[in-house]
Amino acid sequence: MKTLRQGLYEKGGKGSKALKELAKAYDQITLGYDFYPDECLDLIFEILTVEELFMRPGMDSFLLRFSTDIERISASQKSKLLDVIVNNYNKYRSLDFCWVISDIIARQYEPSSAIYAFNRIAKNCTSQGKEGIALGLNILSKHKGLDDHLKKNIKDIMNMLS
């Protein structure tokens, strides 16, 4: 994991292609466990919080690979993940990064939790962040069984983004 982390911080390489290779190596490490190891999740938290990392083009490839494994994280890890996202989303300027994060929120959390998170992050985010939130809300709006209150919340957040 240490070598992988060092690779993320290196300035050299071929940018997105090098990051995709590191993401693939990361994926291979996590596949060896039935549960999601804290040290692997800590790297995701680092990517979500360290500007040097989340601003690098192609870093969304890590999150995309991670998004396929979220069912393996515990409830407390999942809660912490959402807190880290909410506390840092206003700094994200990569449209692809924002799209992946919003997709994770919309698909991996209960609609009420996702809407609450989108409401919090919509109040102070970048233009790229707004587009990500709109994507997430669009995904949520198609969720079967949304009650009228949640549908109204989605509309209210969309209006806030305009």
PDB file of N, CA and C in Angstrom, residues 53-135:
ATOM      1  N   LEU A  53      -4.093  15.412  -4.485  1.00  0.00           N
ATOM      2  CA  LEU A  53      -4.602  14.180  -5.091  1.00  0.00           C
ATOM      3  C   LEU A  53      -5.899  14.406  -5.855  1.00  0.00           C
ATOM      4  N   PHE A  54      -6.902  15.001  -5.207  1.00  0.00           N
ATOM      5  CA  PHE A  54      -8.199  15.094  -5.896  1.00  0.00           C
ATOM      6  C   PHE A  54      -8.186  16.046  -7.084  1.00  0.00           C
ATOM      7  N   MET A  55      -7.165  16.898  -7.192  1.00  0.00           N
ATOM      8  CA  MET A  55      -7.062  17.799  -8.337  1.00  0.00           C
ATOM      9  C   MET A  55      -6.346  17.158  -9.528  1.00  0.00           C
ATOM     10  N   ARG A  56      -5.726  16.008  -9.329  1.00  0.00           N
ATOM     11  CA  ARG A  56      -5.003  15.349 -10.433  1.00  0.00           C
ATOM     12  C   ARG A  56      -5.986  14.767 -11.444  1.00  0.00           C
ATOM     13  N   PRO A  57      -5.792  15.080 -12.705  1.00  0.00           N
ATOM     14  CA  PRO A  57      -6.650  14.484 -13.742  1.00  0.00           C
ATOM     15  C   PRO A  57      -6.556  12.956 -13.696  1.00  0.00           C
ATOM     16  N   GLY A  58      -7.694  12.320 -13.749  1.00  0.00           N
ATOM     17  CA  GLY A  58      -7.759  10.867 -13.756  1.00  0.00           C
ATOM     18  C   GLY A  58      -7.948  10.234 -12.394  1.00  0.00           C
ATOM     19  N   MET A  59      -7.912  11.036 -11.332  1.00  0.00           N
ATOM     20  CA  MET A  59      -8.067  10.478  -9.993  1.00  0.00           C
ATOM     21  C   MET A  59      -9.449   9.853  -9.802  1.00  0.00           C
ATOM     22  N   ASP A  60     -10.404  10.272 -10.602  1.00  0.00           N
ATOM     23  CA  ASP A  60     -11.751   9.686 -10.526  1.00  0.00           C
ATOM     24  C   ASP A  60     -11.724   8.188 -10.815  1.00  0.00           C
ATOM     25  N   SER A  61     -10.685   7.698 -11.514  1.00  0.00           N
ATOM     26  CA  SER A  61     -10.601   6.267 -11.813  1.00  0.00           C
ATOM     27  C   SER A  61     -10.492   5.437 -10.524  1.00  0.00           C
ATOM     28  N   PHE A  62      -9.844   5.985  -9.493  1.00  0.00           N
ATOM     29  CA  PHE A  62      -9.804   5.294  -8.200  1.00  0.00           C
ATOM     30  C   PHE A  62     -11.198   5.181  -7.611  1.00  0.00           C
ATOM     31  N   LEU A  63     -11.921   6.288  -7.646  1.00  0.00           N
ATOM     32  CA  LEU A  63     -13.261   6.281  -7.060  1.00  0.00           C
ATOM     33  C   LEU A  63     -14.206   5.391  -7.851  1.00  0.00           C
ATOM     34  N   LEU A  64     -14.032   5.364  -9.152  1.00  0.00           N
ATOM     35  CA  LEU A  64     -14.884   4.524  -9.988  1.00  0.00           C
ATOM     36  C   LEU A  64     -14.686   3.048  -9.644  1.00  0.00           C
ATOM     37  N   ARG A  65     -13.450   2.640  -9.505  1.00  0.00           N
ATOM     38  CA  ARG A  65     -13.180   1.249  -9.117  1.00  0.00           C
ATOM     39  C   ARG A  65     -13.706   0.969  -7.710  1.00  0.00           C
ATOM     40  N   PHE A  66     -13.500   1.914  -6.813  1.00  0.00           N
ATOM     41  CA  PHE A  66     -13.968   1.764  -5.437  1.00  0.00           C
ATOM     42  C   PHE A  66     -15.491   1.641  -5.391  1.00  0.00           C
ATOM     43  N   SER A  67     -16.189   2.366  -6.252  1.00  0.00           N
ATOM     44  CA  SER A  67     -17.654   2.379  -6.212  1.00  0.00           C
ATOM     45  C   SER A  67     -18.259   0.999  -6.444  1.00  0.00           C
ATOM     46  N   THR A  68     -17.525   0.123  -7.098  1.00  0.00           N
ATOM     47  CA  THR A  68     -18.047  -1.228  -7.332  1.00  0.00           C
ATOM     48  C   THR A  68     -17.900  -2.122  -6.114  1.00  0.00           C
ATOM     49  N   ASP A  69     -17.159  -1.655  -5.105  1.00  0.00           N
ATOM     50  CA  ASP A  69     -16.922  -2.449  -3.902  1.00  0.00           C
ATOM     51  C   ASP A  69     -17.582  -1.898  -2.653  1.00  0.00           C
ATOM     52  N   ILE A  70     -18.391  -0.878  -2.782  1.00  0.00           N
ATOM     53  CA  ILE A  70     -18.945  -0.231  -1.598  1.00  0.00           C
ATOM     54  C   ILE A  70     -19.809  -1.181  -0.768  1.00  0.00           C
ATOM     55  N   GLU A  71     -20.396  -2.173  -1.387  1.00  0.00           N
ATOM     56  CA  GLU A  71     -21.211  -3.109  -0.609  1.00  0.00           C
ATOM     57  C   GLU A  71     -20.368  -3.895   0.388  1.00  0.00           C
ATOM     58  N   ARG A  72     -19.047  -3.883   0.233  1.00  0.00           N
ATOM     59  CA  ARG A  72     -18.163  -4.594   1.165  1.00  0.00           C
ATOM     60  C   ARG A  72     -17.733  -3.747   2.360  1.00  0.00           C
ATOM     61  N   ILE A  73     -18.068  -2.472   2.362  1.00  0.00           N
ATOM     62  CA  ILE A  73     -17.662  -1.658   3.511  1.00  0.00           C
ATOM     63  C   ILE A  73     -18.733  -1.727   4.600  1.00  0.00           C
ATOM     64  N   SER A  74     -18.298  -1.570   5.823  1.00  0.00           N
ATOM     65  CA  SER A  74     -19.218  -1.649   6.960  1.00  0.00           C
ATOM     66  C   SER A  74     -20.093  -0.393   7.026  1.00  0.00           C
ATOM     67  N   ALA A  75     -21.121  -0.457   7.836  1.00  0.00           N
ATOM     68  CA  ALA A  75     -22.018   0.696   8.012  1.00  0.00           C
ATOM     69  C   ALA A  75     -21.254   1.898   8.565  1.00  0.00           C
ATOM     70  N   SER A  76     -20.350   1.667   9.505  1.00  0.00           N
ATOM     71  CA  SER A  76     -19.589   2.799  10.068  1.00  0.00           C
ATOM     72  C   SER A  76     -18.619   3.368   9.041  1.00  0.00           C
ATOM     73  N   GLN A  77     -17.995   2.510   8.222  1.00  0.00           N
ATOM     74  CA  GLN A  77     -17.116   2.998   7.157  1.00  0.00           C
ATOM     75  C   GLN A  77     -17.917   3.811   6.136  1.00  0.00           C
ATOM     76  N   LYS A  78     -19.103   3.331   5.826  1.00  0.00           N
ATOM     77  CA  LYS A  78     -19.965   4.008   4.859  1.00  0.00           C
ATOM     78  C   LYS A  78     -20.399   5.374   5.380  1.00  0.00           C
ATOM     79  N   SER A  79     -20.707   5.447   6.648  1.00  0.00           N
ATOM     80  CA  SER A  79     -21.084   6.715   7.268  1.00  0.00           C
ATOM     81  C   SER A  79     -19.911   7.699   7.248  1.00  0.00           C
ATOM     82  N   LYS A  80     -18.734   7.199   7.583  1.00  0.00           N
ATOM     83  CA  LYS A  80     -17.542   8.059   7.573  1.00  0.00           C
ATOM     84  C   LYS A  80     -17.243   8.540   6.157  1.00  0.00           C
ATOM     85  N   LEU A  81     -17.425   7.664   5.176  1.00  0.00           N
ATOM     86  CA  LEU A  81     -17.208   8.045   3.780  1.00  0.00           C
ATOM     87  C   LEU A  81     -18.096   9.220   3.396  1.00  0.00           C
ATOM     88  N   LEU A  82     -19.368   9.145   3.744  1.00  0.00           N
ATOM     89  CA  LEU A  82     -20.286  10.229   3.408  1.00  0.00           C
ATOM     90  C   LEU A  82     -19.892  11.522   4.122  1.00  0.00           C
ATOM     91  N   ASP A  83     -19.469  11.419   5.360  1.00  0.00           N
ATOM     92  CA  ASP A  83     -19.010  12.614   6.095  1.00  0.00           C
ATOM     93  C   ASP A  83     -17.803  13.254   5.417  1.00  0.00           C
ATOM     94  N   VAL A  84     -16.849  12.432   5.001  1.00  0.00           N
ATOM     95  CA  VAL A  84     -15.652  12.957   4.322  1.00  0.00           C
ATOM     96  C   VAL A  84     -16.046  13.651   3.023  1.00  0.00           C
ATOM     97  N   ILE A  85     -16.945  13.056   2.273  1.00  0.00           N
ATOM     98  CA  ILE A  85     -17.401  13.662   1.016  1.00  0.00           C
ATOM     99  C   ILE A  85     -18.086  14.996   1.290  1.00  0.00           C
ATOM    100  N   VAL A  86     -19.018  15.009   2.220  1.00  0.00           N
ATOM    101  CA  VAL A  86     -19.771  16.232   2.528  1.00  0.00           C
ATOM    102  C   VAL A  86     -18.821  17.343   2.981  1.00  0.00           C
ATOM    103  N   ASN A  87     -17.833  17.005   3.773  1.00  0.00           N
ATOM    104  CA  ASN A  87     -16.919  18.009   4.304  1.00  0.00           C
ATOM    105  C   ASN A  87     -15.902  18.532   3.296  1.00  0.00           C
ATOM    106  N   ASN A  88     -15.769  17.854   2.158  1.00  0.00           N
ATOM    107  CA  ASN A  88     -14.751  18.255   1.179  1.00  0.00           C
ATOM    108  C   ASN A  88     -15.292  18.569  -0.206  1.00  0.00           C
ATOM    109  N   TYR A  89     -16.538  18.286  -0.461  1.00  0.00           N
ATOM    110  CA  TYR A  89     -17.106  18.415  -1.811  1.00  0.00           C
ATOM    111  C   TYR A  89     -16.961  19.830  -2.380  1.00  0.00           C
ATOM    112  N   ASN A  90     -17.017  20.835  -1.533  1.00  0.00           N
ATOM    113  CA  ASN A  90     -16.936  22.217  -2.016  1.00  0.00           C
ATOM    114  C   ASN A  90     -15.580  22.547  -2.641  1.00  0.00           C
ATOM    115  N   LYS A  91     -14.589  21.685  -2.499  1.00  0.00           N
ATOM    116  CA  LYS A  91     -13.252  21.923  -3.049  1.00  0.00           C
ATOM    117  C   LYS A  91     -13.051  21.263  -4.412  1.00  0.00           C
ATOM    118  N   TYR A  92     -13.928  20.372  -4.791  1.00  0.00           N
ATOM    119  CA  TYR A  92     -13.721  19.579  -6.008  1.00  0.00           C
ATOM    120  C   TYR A  92     -14.027  20.392  -7.258  1.00  0.00           C
ATOM    121  N   ARG A  93     -13.092  20.356  -8.209  1.00  0.00           N
ATOM    122  CA  ARG A  93     -13.227  21.130  -9.436  1.00  0.00           C
ATOM    123  C   ARG A  93     -13.181  20.273 -10.708  1.00  0.00           C
ATOM    124  N   SER A  94     -13.006  19.001 -10.532  1.00  0.00           N
ATOM    125  CA  SER A  94     -12.996  18.094 -11.681  1.00  0.00           C
ATOM    126  C   SER A  94     -14.408  17.572 -11.895  1.00  0.00           C
ATOM    127  N   LEU A  95     -14.923  17.793 -13.094  1.00  0.00           N
ATOM    128  CA  LEU A  95     -16.284  17.352 -13.393  1.00  0.00           C
ATOM    129  C   LEU A  95     -16.408  15.834 -13.268  1.00  0.00           C
ATOM    130  N   ASP A  96     -15.438  15.096 -13.794  1.00  0.00           N
ATOM    131  CA  ASP A  96     -15.495  13.639 -13.701  1.00  0.00           C
ATOM    132  C   ASP A  96     -15.471  13.174 -12.251  1.00  0.00           C
ATOM    133  N   PHE A  97     -14.651  13.811 -11.443  1.00  0.00           N
ATOM    134  CA  PHE A  97     -14.553  13.478 -10.022  1.00  0.00           C
ATOM    135  C   PHE A  97     -15.906  13.711  -9.343  1.00  0.00           C
ATOM    136  N   CYS A  98     -16.515  14.862  -9.619  1.00  0.00           N
ATOM    137  CA  CYS A  98     -17.821  15.188  -9.030  1.00  0.00           C
ATOM    138  C   CYS A  98     -18.900  14.230  -9.505  1.00  0.00           C
ATOM    139  N   TRP A  99     -18.857  13.843 -10.767  1.00  0.00           N
ATOM    140  CA  TRP A  99     -19.840  12.897 -11.288  1.00  0.00           C
ATOM    141  C   TRP A  99     -19.745  11.553 -10.564  1.00  0.00           C
ATOM    142  N   VAL A 100     -18.528  11.050 -10.414  1.00  0.00           N
ATOM    143  CA  VAL A 100     -18.350   9.752  -9.764  1.00  0.00           C
ATOM    144  C   VAL A 100     -18.817   9.816  -8.311  1.00  0.00           C
ATOM    145  N   ILE A 101     -18.443  10.876  -7.610  1.00  0.00           N
ATOM    146  CA  ILE A 101     -18.845  11.010  -6.209  1.00  0.00           C
ATOM    147  C   ILE A 101     -20.363  11.086  -6.082  1.00  0.00           C
ATOM    148  N   SER A 102     -20.994  11.887  -6.924  1.00  0.00           N
ATOM    149  CA  SER A 102     -22.453  12.029  -6.853  1.00  0.00           C
ATOM    150  C   SER A 102     -23.155  10.732  -7.230  1.00  0.00           C
ATOM    151  N   ASP A 103     -22.597  10.004  -8.158  1.00  0.00           N
ATOM    152  CA  ASP A 103     -23.145   8.699  -8.523  1.00  0.00           C
ATOM    153  C   ASP A 103     -23.065   7.744  -7.332  1.00  0.00           C
ATOM    154  N   ILE A 104     -21.943   7.770  -6.627  1.00  0.00           N
ATOM    155  CA  ILE A 104     -21.787   6.928  -5.433  1.00  0.00           C
ATOM    156  C   ILE A 104     -22.861   7.279  -4.404  1.00  0.00           C
ATOM    157  N   ILE A 105     -23.029   8.566  -4.142  1.00  0.00           N
ATOM    158  CA  ILE A 105     -24.021   8.991  -3.153  1.00  0.00           C
ATOM    159  C   ILE A 105     -25.418   8.528  -3.567  1.00  0.00           C
ATOM    160  N   ALA A 106     -25.767   8.752  -4.825  1.00  0.00           N
ATOM    161  CA  ALA A 106     -27.117   8.428  -5.300  1.00  0.00           C
ATOM    162  C   ALA A 106     -27.402   6.927  -5.311  1.00  0.00           C
ATOM    163  N   ARG A 107     -26.426   6.136  -5.648  1.00  0.00           N
ATOM    164  CA  ARG A 107     -26.665   4.696  -5.803  1.00  0.00           C
ATOM    165  C   ARG A 107     -26.360   3.860  -4.555  1.00  0.00           C
ATOM    166  N   GLN A 108     -25.506   4.372  -3.677  1.00  0.00           N
ATOM    167  CA  GLN A 108     -25.041   3.548  -2.570  1.00  0.00           C
ATOM    168  C   GLN A 108     -25.623   3.915  -1.208  1.00  0.00           C
ATOM    169  N   TYR A 109     -26.402   4.976  -1.162  1.00  0.00           N
ATOM    170  CA  TYR A 109     -26.997   5.400   0.109  1.00  0.00           C
ATOM    171  C   TYR A 109     -28.517   5.417  -0.027  1.00  0.00           C
ATOM    172  N   GLU A 110     -29.177   5.274   1.097  1.00  0.00           N
ATOM    173  CA  GLU A 110     -30.630   5.373   1.113  1.00  0.00           C
ATOM    174  C   GLU A 110     -31.029   6.739   0.562  1.00  0.00           C
ATOM    175  N   PRO A 111     -32.137   6.819  -0.183  1.00  0.00           N
ATOM    176  CA  PRO A 111     -32.531   8.101  -0.782  1.00  0.00           C
ATOM    177  C   PRO A 111     -32.585   9.266   0.208  1.00  0.00           C
ATOM    178  N   SER A 112     -33.109   9.053   1.390  1.00  0.00           N
ATOM    179  CA  SER A 112     -33.202  10.165   2.342  1.00  0.00           C
ATOM    180  C   SER A 112     -31.815  10.642   2.768  1.00  0.00           C
ATOM    181  N   SER A 113     -30.875   9.725   2.972  1.00  0.00           N
ATOM    182  CA  SER A 113     -29.498  10.101   3.323  1.00  0.00           C
ATOM    183  C   SER A 113     -28.817  10.807   2.165  1.00  0.00           C
ATOM    184  N   ALA A 114     -29.032  10.305   0.963  1.00  0.00           N
ATOM    185  CA  ALA A 114     -28.419  10.911  -0.213  1.00  0.00           C
ATOM    186  C   ALA A 114     -28.955  12.328  -0.437  1.00  0.00           C
ATOM    187  N   ILE A 115     -30.257  12.495  -0.312  1.00  0.00           N
ATOM    188  CA  ILE A 115     -30.856  13.818  -0.510  1.00  0.00           C
ATOM    189  C   ILE A 115     -30.354  14.784   0.553  1.00  0.00           C
ATOM    190  N   TYR A 116     -30.255  14.321   1.785  1.00  0.00           N
ATOM    191  CA  TYR A 116     -29.725  15.161   2.857  1.00  0.00           C
ATOM    192  C   TYR A 116     -28.286  15.597   2.525  1.00  0.00           C
ATOM    193  N   ALA A 117     -27.470  14.661   2.061  1.00  0.00           N
ATOM    194  CA  ALA A 117     -26.078  14.987   1.696  1.00  0.00           C
ATOM    195  C   ALA A 117     -26.046  15.971   0.540  1.00  0.00           C
ATOM    196  N   PHE A 118     -26.849  15.729  -0.497  1.00  0.00           N
ATOM    197  CA  PHE A 118     -26.866  16.644  -1.641  1.00  0.00           C
ATOM    198  C   PHE A 118     -27.311  18.041  -1.224  1.00  0.00           C
ATOM    199  N   ASN A 119     -28.273  18.121  -0.334  1.00  0.00           N
ATOM    200  CA  ASN A 119     -28.736  19.414   0.151  1.00  0.00           C
ATOM    201  C   ASN A 119     -27.596  20.160   0.859  1.00  0.00           C
ATOM    202  N   ARG A 120     -26.850  19.457   1.675  1.00  0.00           N
ATOM    203  CA  ARG A 120     -25.740  20.079   2.405  1.00  0.00           C
ATOM    204  C   ARG A 120     -24.635  20.545   1.458  1.00  0.00           C
ATOM    205  N   ILE A 121     -24.274  19.725   0.482  1.00  0.00           N
ATOM    206  CA  ILE A 121     -23.149  20.087  -0.377  1.00  0.00           C
ATOM    207  C   ILE A 121     -23.542  21.086  -1.466  1.00  0.00           C
ATOM    208  N   ALA A 122     -24.824  21.163  -1.778  1.00  0.00           N
ATOM    209  CA  ALA A 122     -25.277  22.088  -2.832  1.00  0.00           C
ATOM    210  C   ALA A 122     -25.160  23.539  -2.406  1.00  0.00           C
ATOM    211  N   LYS A 123     -25.133  23.781  -1.124  1.00  0.00           N
ATOM    212  CA  LYS A 123     -25.136  25.158  -0.624  1.00  0.00           C
ATOM    213  C   LYS A 123     -23.827  25.886  -0.876  1.00  0.00           C
ATOM    214  N   ASN A 124     -22.752  25.149  -1.083  1.00  0.00           N
ATOM    215  CA  ASN A 124     -21.451  25.790  -1.235  1.00  0.00           C
ATOM    216  C   ASN A 124     -20.533  24.895  -2.065  1.00  0.00           C
ATOM    217  N   CYS A 125     -20.784  24.824  -3.365  1.00  0.00           N
ATOM    218  CA  CYS A 125     -19.939  23.960  -4.188  1.00  0.00           C
ATOM    219  C   CYS A 125     -19.554  24.674  -5.479  1.00  0.00           C
ATOM    220  N   THR A 126     -18.615  24.088  -6.184  1.00  0.00           N
ATOM    221  CA  THR A 126     -18.144  24.622  -7.455  1.00  0.00           C
ATOM    222  C   THR A 126     -19.197  24.381  -8.541  1.00  0.00           C
ATOM    223  N   SER A 127     -18.989  24.988  -9.686  1.00  0.00           N
ATOM    224  CA  SER A 127     -19.911  24.747 -10.804  1.00  0.00           C
ATOM    225  C   SER A 127     -19.855  23.284 -11.239  1.00  0.00           C
ATOM    226  N   GLN A 128     -18.673  22.683 -11.171  1.00  0.00           N
ATOM    227  CA  GLN A 128     -18.542  21.260 -11.502  1.00  0.00           C
ATOM    228  C   GLN A 128     -19.285  20.422 -10.459  1.00  0.00           C
ATOM    229  N   GLY A 129     -19.198  20.870  -9.210  1.00  0.00           N
ATOM    230  CA  GLY A 129     -19.916  20.181  -8.144  1.00  0.00           C
ATOM    231  C   GLY A 129     -21.414  20.222  -8.360  1.00  0.00           C
ATOM    232  N   LYS A 130     -21.912  21.364  -8.829  1.00  0.00           N
ATOM    233  CA  LYS A 130     -23.348  21.486  -9.105  1.00  0.00           C
ATOM    234  C   LYS A 130     -23.778  20.501 -10.177  1.00  0.00           C
ATOM    235  N   GLU A 131     -22.955  20.352 -11.214  1.00  0.00           N
ATOM    236  CA  GLU A 131     -23.296  19.395 -12.269  1.00  0.00           C
ATOM    237  C   GLU A 131     -23.308  17.969 -11.737  1.00  0.00           C
ATOM    238  N   GLY A 132     -22.361  17.666 -10.851  1.00  0.00           N
ATOM    239  CA  GLY A 132     -22.341  16.341 -10.229  1.00  0.00           C
ATOM    240  C   GLY A 132     -23.587  16.093  -9.409  1.00  0.00           C
ATOM    241  N   ILE A 133     -23.986  17.093  -8.634  1.00  0.00           N
ATOM    242  CA  ILE A 133     -25.193  16.967  -7.810  1.00  0.00           C
ATOM    243  C   ILE A 133     -26.418  16.767  -8.695  1.00  0.00           C
ATOM    244  N   ALA A 134     -26.510  17.518  -9.786  1.00  0.00           N
ATOM    245  CA  ALA A 134     -27.644  17.371 -10.713  1.00  0.00           C
ATOM    246  C   ALA A 134     -27.704  15.939 -11.248  1.00  0.00           C
ATOM    247  N   LEU A 135     -26.553  15.366 -11.574  1.00  0.00           N
ATOM    248  CA  LEU A 135     -26.516  13.978 -12.031  1.00  0.00           C
ATOM    249  C   LEU A 135     -27.030  13.049 -10.934  1.00  0.00           C
TER     250      LEU A 135
END
